[in-house]
Amino acid sequence: MGIQKALLIELEREKDNTLRVLKNLRNEDFGWKPHEKSMTVGQLANHIVELHNWIDFALTKDVFDFEKDYVPSNINTVEGLIEVLNNDFEKNKKIIESMDENVVFEQWTLQSGQHIIAQLPKTGALRFIITNHLIHHRGQLTVYMRMLDIPVPGIYGPSADDK
């Protein structure tokens, strides 16, 4: 199995995991947050969906600068988030399918203006900055769901709400 195939398998599995979570959300809860320092349900769900699309930024750019490149997503419906997630998956799938496998070994920089946050190979950006980051936030969102008495779907195994 090549790098592209491995990335595509992971990309699809994580998209499907996020899709299961999104399908259980309710639009009326988008403004709720468990603490004043926390993101709202809507902000967190938007961030998770946009992280899926950072595959594009990691593989097609050498530098991602928050001050120049980051535009926060502000979708206000579950349906809109699902549409973006699915569309971005198809776009990212094409990027991975057409990439030269050596691109994952090229250096990638995450910065905010002149402040360097991280420099690592693009394969590390895919794992550390993107996938681990979205898994972390998706876990947060499932805690929000539990607090709102929204059924939590199984992600890597069954949840207490699975029948």
PDB file of N, CA and C in Angstrom, residues 61-118:
ATOM      1  N   LYS A  61       0.514  23.838   0.200  1.00  0.00           N
ATOM      2  CA  LYS A  61       1.241  25.028   0.638  1.00  0.00           C
ATOM      3  C   LYS A  61       2.456  24.591   1.452  1.00  0.00           C
ATOM      4  N   ASP A  62       3.471  25.412   1.466  1.00  0.00           N
ATOM      5  CA  ASP A  62       4.635  25.164   2.313  1.00  0.00           C
ATOM      6  C   ASP A  62       4.523  25.917   3.632  1.00  0.00           C
ATOM      7  N   VAL A  63       3.699  26.970   3.639  1.00  0.00           N
ATOM      8  CA  VAL A  63       3.496  27.791   4.830  1.00  0.00           C
ATOM      9  C   VAL A  63       2.010  28.075   4.967  1.00  0.00           C
ATOM     10  N   PHE A  64       1.506  27.904   6.182  1.00  0.00           N
ATOM     11  CA  PHE A  64       0.144  28.317   6.503  1.00  0.00           C
ATOM     12  C   PHE A  64       0.267  29.394   7.564  1.00  0.00           C
ATOM     13  N   ASP A  65      -0.154  30.607   7.221  1.00  0.00           N
ATOM     14  CA  ASP A  65      -0.055  31.757   8.113  1.00  0.00           C
ATOM     15  C   ASP A  65      -1.464  32.152   8.544  1.00  0.00           C
ATOM     16  N   PHE A  66      -1.733  32.004   9.847  1.00  0.00           N
ATOM     17  CA  PHE A  66      -3.053  32.346  10.366  1.00  0.00           C
ATOM     18  C   PHE A  66      -3.466  33.766  10.004  1.00  0.00           C
ATOM     19  N   GLU A  67      -2.527  34.692   9.990  1.00  0.00           N
ATOM     20  CA  GLU A  67      -2.864  36.085   9.702  1.00  0.00           C
ATOM     21  C   GLU A  67      -3.264  36.298   8.248  1.00  0.00           C
ATOM     22  N   LYS A  68      -2.787  35.466   7.340  1.00  0.00           N
ATOM     23  CA  LYS A  68      -3.084  35.628   5.914  1.00  0.00           C
ATOM     24  C   LYS A  68      -4.049  34.581   5.379  1.00  0.00           C
ATOM     25  N   ASP A  69      -3.955  33.357   5.883  1.00  0.00           N
ATOM     26  CA  ASP A  69      -4.649  32.232   5.261  1.00  0.00           C
ATOM     27  C   ASP A  69      -5.894  31.744   5.994  1.00  0.00           C
ATOM     28  N   TYR A  70      -6.051  32.110   7.252  1.00  0.00           N
ATOM     29  CA  TYR A  70      -7.143  31.531   8.039  1.00  0.00           C
ATOM     30  C   TYR A  70      -8.385  32.400   8.002  1.00  0.00           C
ATOM     31  N   VAL A  71      -9.470  31.823   7.548  1.00  0.00           N
ATOM     32  CA  VAL A  71     -10.783  32.459   7.579  1.00  0.00           C
ATOM     33  C   VAL A  71     -11.701  31.493   8.322  1.00  0.00           C
ATOM     34  N   PRO A  72     -12.094  31.845   9.556  1.00  0.00           N
ATOM     35  CA  PRO A  72     -12.939  30.929  10.326  1.00  0.00           C
ATOM     36  C   PRO A  72     -14.262  30.642   9.620  1.00  0.00           C
ATOM     37  N   SER A  73     -14.650  29.403   9.682  1.00  0.00           N
ATOM     38  CA  SER A  73     -15.929  28.975   9.116  1.00  0.00           C
ATOM     39  C   SER A  73     -17.054  29.434  10.039  1.00  0.00           C
ATOM     40  N   ASN A  74     -18.182  29.831   9.459  1.00  0.00           N
ATOM     41  CA  ASN A  74     -19.308  30.293  10.261  1.00  0.00           C
ATOM     42  C   ASN A  74     -20.617  29.757   9.686  1.00  0.00           C
ATOM     43  N   ILE A  75     -20.673  28.461   9.513  1.00  0.00           N
ATOM     44  CA  ILE A  75     -21.880  27.811   8.990  1.00  0.00           C
ATOM     45  C   ILE A  75     -22.834  27.633  10.160  1.00  0.00           C
ATOM     46  N   ASN A  76     -24.114  27.938   9.961  1.00  0.00           N
ATOM     47  CA  ASN A  76     -25.027  27.941  11.100  1.00  0.00           C
ATOM     48  C   ASN A  76     -26.077  26.839  11.091  1.00  0.00           C
ATOM     49  N   THR A  77     -25.875  25.796  10.268  1.00  0.00           N
ATOM     50  CA  THR A  77     -26.795  24.658  10.283  1.00  0.00           C
ATOM     51  C   THR A  77     -26.013  23.348  10.179  1.00  0.00           C
ATOM     52  N   VAL A  78     -26.606  22.307  10.735  1.00  0.00           N
ATOM     53  CA  VAL A  78     -26.023  20.967  10.617  1.00  0.00           C
ATOM     54  C   VAL A  78     -25.921  20.586   9.146  1.00  0.00           C
ATOM     55  N   GLU A  79     -26.969  20.867   8.407  1.00  0.00           N
ATOM     56  CA  GLU A  79     -26.990  20.513   6.986  1.00  0.00           C
ATOM     57  C   GLU A  79     -25.855  21.199   6.228  1.00  0.00           C
ATOM     58  N   GLY A  80     -25.603  22.460   6.534  1.00  0.00           N
ATOM     59  CA  GLY A  80     -24.524  23.194   5.882  1.00  0.00           C
ATOM     60  C   GLY A  80     -23.160  22.605   6.212  1.00  0.00           C
ATOM     61  N   LEU A  81     -22.961  22.215   7.471  1.00  0.00           N
ATOM     62  CA  LEU A  81     -21.693  21.599   7.874  1.00  0.00           C
ATOM     63  C   LEU A  81     -21.477  20.271   7.159  1.00  0.00           C
ATOM     64  N   ILE A  82     -22.532  19.479   7.053  1.00  0.00           N
ATOM     65  CA  ILE A  82     -22.428  18.182   6.381  1.00  0.00           C
ATOM     66  C   ILE A  82     -22.099  18.377   4.904  1.00  0.00           C
ATOM     67  N   GLU A  83     -22.727  19.349   4.281  1.00  0.00           N
ATOM     68  CA  GLU A  83     -22.451  19.631   2.865  1.00  0.00           C
ATOM     69  C   GLU A  83     -20.991  20.027   2.657  1.00  0.00           C
ATOM     70  N   VAL A  84     -20.481  20.911   3.499  1.00  0.00           N
ATOM     71  CA  VAL A  84     -19.089  21.344   3.382  1.00  0.00           C
ATOM     72  C   VAL A  84     -18.146  20.173   3.640  1.00  0.00           C
ATOM     73  N   LEU A  85     -18.427  19.387   4.670  1.00  0.00           N
ATOM     74  CA  LEU A  85     -17.580  18.228   4.981  1.00  0.00           C
ATOM     75  C   LEU A  85     -17.495  17.286   3.778  1.00  0.00           C
ATOM     76  N   ASN A  86     -18.623  16.979   3.177  1.00  0.00           N
ATOM     77  CA  ASN A  86     -18.641  16.066   2.029  1.00  0.00           C
ATOM     78  C   ASN A  86     -17.952  16.669   0.811  1.00  0.00           C
ATOM     79  N   ASN A  87     -18.189  17.946   0.547  1.00  0.00           N
ATOM     80  CA  ASN A  87     -17.544  18.600  -0.595  1.00  0.00           C
ATOM     81  C   ASN A  87     -16.032  18.690  -0.409  1.00  0.00           C
ATOM     82  N   ASP A  88     -15.608  19.049   0.796  1.00  0.00           N
ATOM     83  CA  ASP A  88     -14.171  19.133   1.079  1.00  0.00           C
ATOM     84  C   ASP A  88     -13.515  17.767   0.987  1.00  0.00           C
ATOM     85  N   PHE A  89     -14.224  16.724   1.410  1.00  0.00           N
ATOM     86  CA  PHE A  89     -13.680  15.369   1.299  1.00  0.00           C
ATOM     87  C   PHE A  89     -13.369  15.055  -0.156  1.00  0.00           C
ATOM     88  N   GLU A  90     -14.283  15.351  -1.043  1.00  0.00           N
ATOM     89  CA  GLU A  90     -14.068  15.062  -2.470  1.00  0.00           C
ATOM     90  C   GLU A  90     -12.890  15.871  -3.013  1.00  0.00           C
ATOM     91  N   LYS A  91     -12.790  17.130  -2.607  1.00  0.00           N
ATOM     92  CA  LYS A  91     -11.673  17.980  -3.048  1.00  0.00           C
ATOM     93  C   LYS A  91     -10.345  17.430  -2.529  1.00  0.00           C
ATOM     94  N   ASN A  92     -10.301  17.098  -1.245  1.00  0.00           N
ATOM     95  CA  ASN A  92      -9.075  16.585  -0.646  1.00  0.00           C
ATOM     96  C   ASN A  92      -8.693  15.228  -1.205  1.00  0.00           C
ATOM     97  N   LYS A  93      -9.675  14.424  -1.515  1.00  0.00           N
ATOM     98  CA  LYS A  93      -9.427  13.120  -2.123  1.00  0.00           C
ATOM     99  C   LYS A  93      -8.706  13.293  -3.465  1.00  0.00           C
ATOM    100  N   LYS A  94      -9.163  14.240  -4.259  1.00  0.00           N
ATOM    101  CA  LYS A  94      -8.515  14.511  -5.551  1.00  0.00           C
ATOM    102  C   LYS A  94      -7.084  15.017  -5.366  1.00  0.00           C
ATOM    103  N   ILE A  95      -6.865  15.857  -4.363  1.00  0.00           N
ATOM    104  CA  ILE A  95      -5.523  16.368  -4.077  1.00  0.00           C
ATOM    105  C   ILE A  95      -4.589  15.213  -3.738  1.00  0.00           C
ATOM    106  N   ILE A  96      -5.037  14.318  -2.874  1.00  0.00           N
ATOM    107  CA  ILE A  96      -4.203  13.182  -2.469  1.00  0.00           C
ATOM    108  C   ILE A  96      -3.967  12.235  -3.643  1.00  0.00           C
ATOM    109  N   GLU A  97      -4.994  11.960  -4.411  1.00  0.00           N
ATOM    110  CA  GLU A  97      -4.853  11.037  -5.541  1.00  0.00           C
ATOM    111  C   GLU A  97      -3.866  11.552  -6.586  1.00  0.00           C
ATOM    112  N   SER A  98      -3.785  12.863  -6.731  1.00  0.00           N
ATOM    113  CA  SER A  98      -2.920  13.427  -7.774  1.00  0.00           C
ATOM    114  C   SER A  98      -1.550  13.876  -7.264  1.00  0.00           C
ATOM    115  N   MET A  99      -1.296  13.758  -5.969  1.00  0.00           N
ATOM    116  CA  MET A  99      -0.034  14.261  -5.420  1.00  0.00           C
ATOM    117  C   MET A  99       1.124  13.313  -5.704  1.00  0.00           C
ATOM    118  N   ASP A 100       2.290  13.890  -5.750  1.00  0.00           N
ATOM    119  CA  ASP A 100       3.521  13.112  -5.771  1.00  0.00           C
ATOM    120  C   ASP A 100       3.750  12.671  -4.319  1.00  0.00           C
ATOM    121  N   GLU A 101       3.965  11.383  -4.099  1.00  0.00           N
ATOM    122  CA  GLU A 101       4.097  10.874  -2.735  1.00  0.00           C
ATOM    123  C   GLU A 101       5.228  11.535  -1.948  1.00  0.00           C
ATOM    124  N   ASN A 102       6.223  12.062  -2.618  1.00  0.00           N
ATOM    125  CA  ASN A 102       7.342  12.697  -1.921  1.00  0.00           C
ATOM    126  C   ASN A 102       6.952  14.014  -1.255  1.00  0.00           C
ATOM    127  N   VAL A 103       5.815  14.587  -1.630  1.00  0.00           N
ATOM    128  CA  VAL A 103       5.395  15.863  -1.041  1.00  0.00           C
ATOM    129  C   VAL A 103       5.239  15.746   0.472  1.00  0.00           C
ATOM    130  N   VAL A 104       4.888  14.565   0.974  1.00  0.00           N
ATOM    131  CA  VAL A 104       4.662  14.425   2.419  1.00  0.00           C
ATOM    132  C   VAL A 104       5.944  14.566   3.225  1.00  0.00           C
ATOM    133  N   PHE A 105       7.101  14.497   2.564  1.00  0.00           N
ATOM    134  CA  PHE A 105       8.376  14.640   3.264  1.00  0.00           C
ATOM    135  C   PHE A 105       8.918  16.067   3.205  1.00  0.00           C
ATOM    136  N   GLU A 106       8.235  16.937   2.468  1.00  0.00           N
ATOM    137  CA  GLU A 106       8.647  18.336   2.377  1.00  0.00           C
ATOM    138  C   GLU A 106       8.315  19.060   3.677  1.00  0.00           C
ATOM    139  N   GLN A 107       9.070  20.110   3.956  1.00  0.00           N
ATOM    140  CA  GLN A 107       8.882  20.907   5.161  1.00  0.00           C
ATOM    141  C   GLN A 107       7.607  21.744   5.062  1.00  0.00           C
ATOM    142  N   TRP A 108       6.892  21.871   6.170  1.00  0.00           N
ATOM    143  CA  TRP A 108       5.676  22.675   6.256  1.00  0.00           C
ATOM    144  C   TRP A 108       5.788  23.546   7.493  1.00  0.00           C
ATOM    145  N   THR A 109       5.352  24.788   7.380  1.00  0.00           N
ATOM    146  CA  THR A 109       5.427  25.736   8.489  1.00  0.00           C
ATOM    147  C   THR A 109       4.040  26.251   8.824  1.00  0.00           C
ATOM    148  N   LEU A 110       3.725  26.237  10.099  1.00  0.00           N
ATOM    149  CA  LEU A 110       2.503  26.836  10.625  1.00  0.00           C
ATOM    150  C   LEU A 110       2.946  28.061  11.404  1.00  0.00           C
ATOM    151  N   GLN A 111       2.389  29.218  11.042  1.00  0.00           N
ATOM    152  CA  GLN A 111       2.809  30.451  11.706  1.00  0.00           C
ATOM    153  C   GLN A 111       1.653  31.416  11.840  1.00  0.00           C
ATOM    154  N   SER A 112       1.884  32.419  12.655  1.00  0.00           N
ATOM    155  CA  SER A 112       0.952  33.529  12.812  1.00  0.00           C
ATOM    156  C   SER A 112       1.779  34.795  12.673  1.00  0.00           C
ATOM    157  N   GLY A 113       1.748  35.371  11.480  1.00  0.00           N
ATOM    158  CA  GLY A 113       2.623  36.500  11.190  1.00  0.00           C
ATOM    159  C   GLY A 113       4.066  36.043  11.227  1.00  0.00           C
ATOM    160  N   GLN A 114       4.880  36.712  12.026  1.00  0.00           N
ATOM    161  CA  GLN A 114       6.290  36.348  12.146  1.00  0.00           C
ATOM    162  C   GLN A 114       6.538  35.231  13.165  1.00  0.00           C
ATOM    163  N   HIS A 115       5.528  34.899  13.959  1.00  0.00           N
ATOM    164  CA  HIS A 115       5.676  33.870  14.994  1.00  0.00           C
ATOM    165  C   HIS A 115       5.518  32.468  14.392  1.00  0.00           C
ATOM    166  N   ILE A 116       6.580  31.680  14.454  1.00  0.00           N
ATOM    167  CA  ILE A 116       6.549  30.300  13.967  1.00  0.00           C
ATOM    168  C   ILE A 116       5.956  29.422  15.064  1.00  0.00           C
ATOM    169  N   ILE A 117       4.855  28.751  14.744  1.00  0.00           N
ATOM    170  CA  ILE A 117       4.200  27.858  15.697  1.00  0.00           C
ATOM    171  C   ILE A 117       4.790  26.454  15.593  1.00  0.00           C
ATOM    172  N   ALA A 118       4.969  25.975  14.363  1.00  0.00           N
ATOM    173  CA  ALA A 118       5.524  24.636  14.159  1.00  0.00           C
ATOM    174  C   ALA A 118       6.156  24.552  12.780  1.00  0.00           C
TER     175      ALA A 118
END
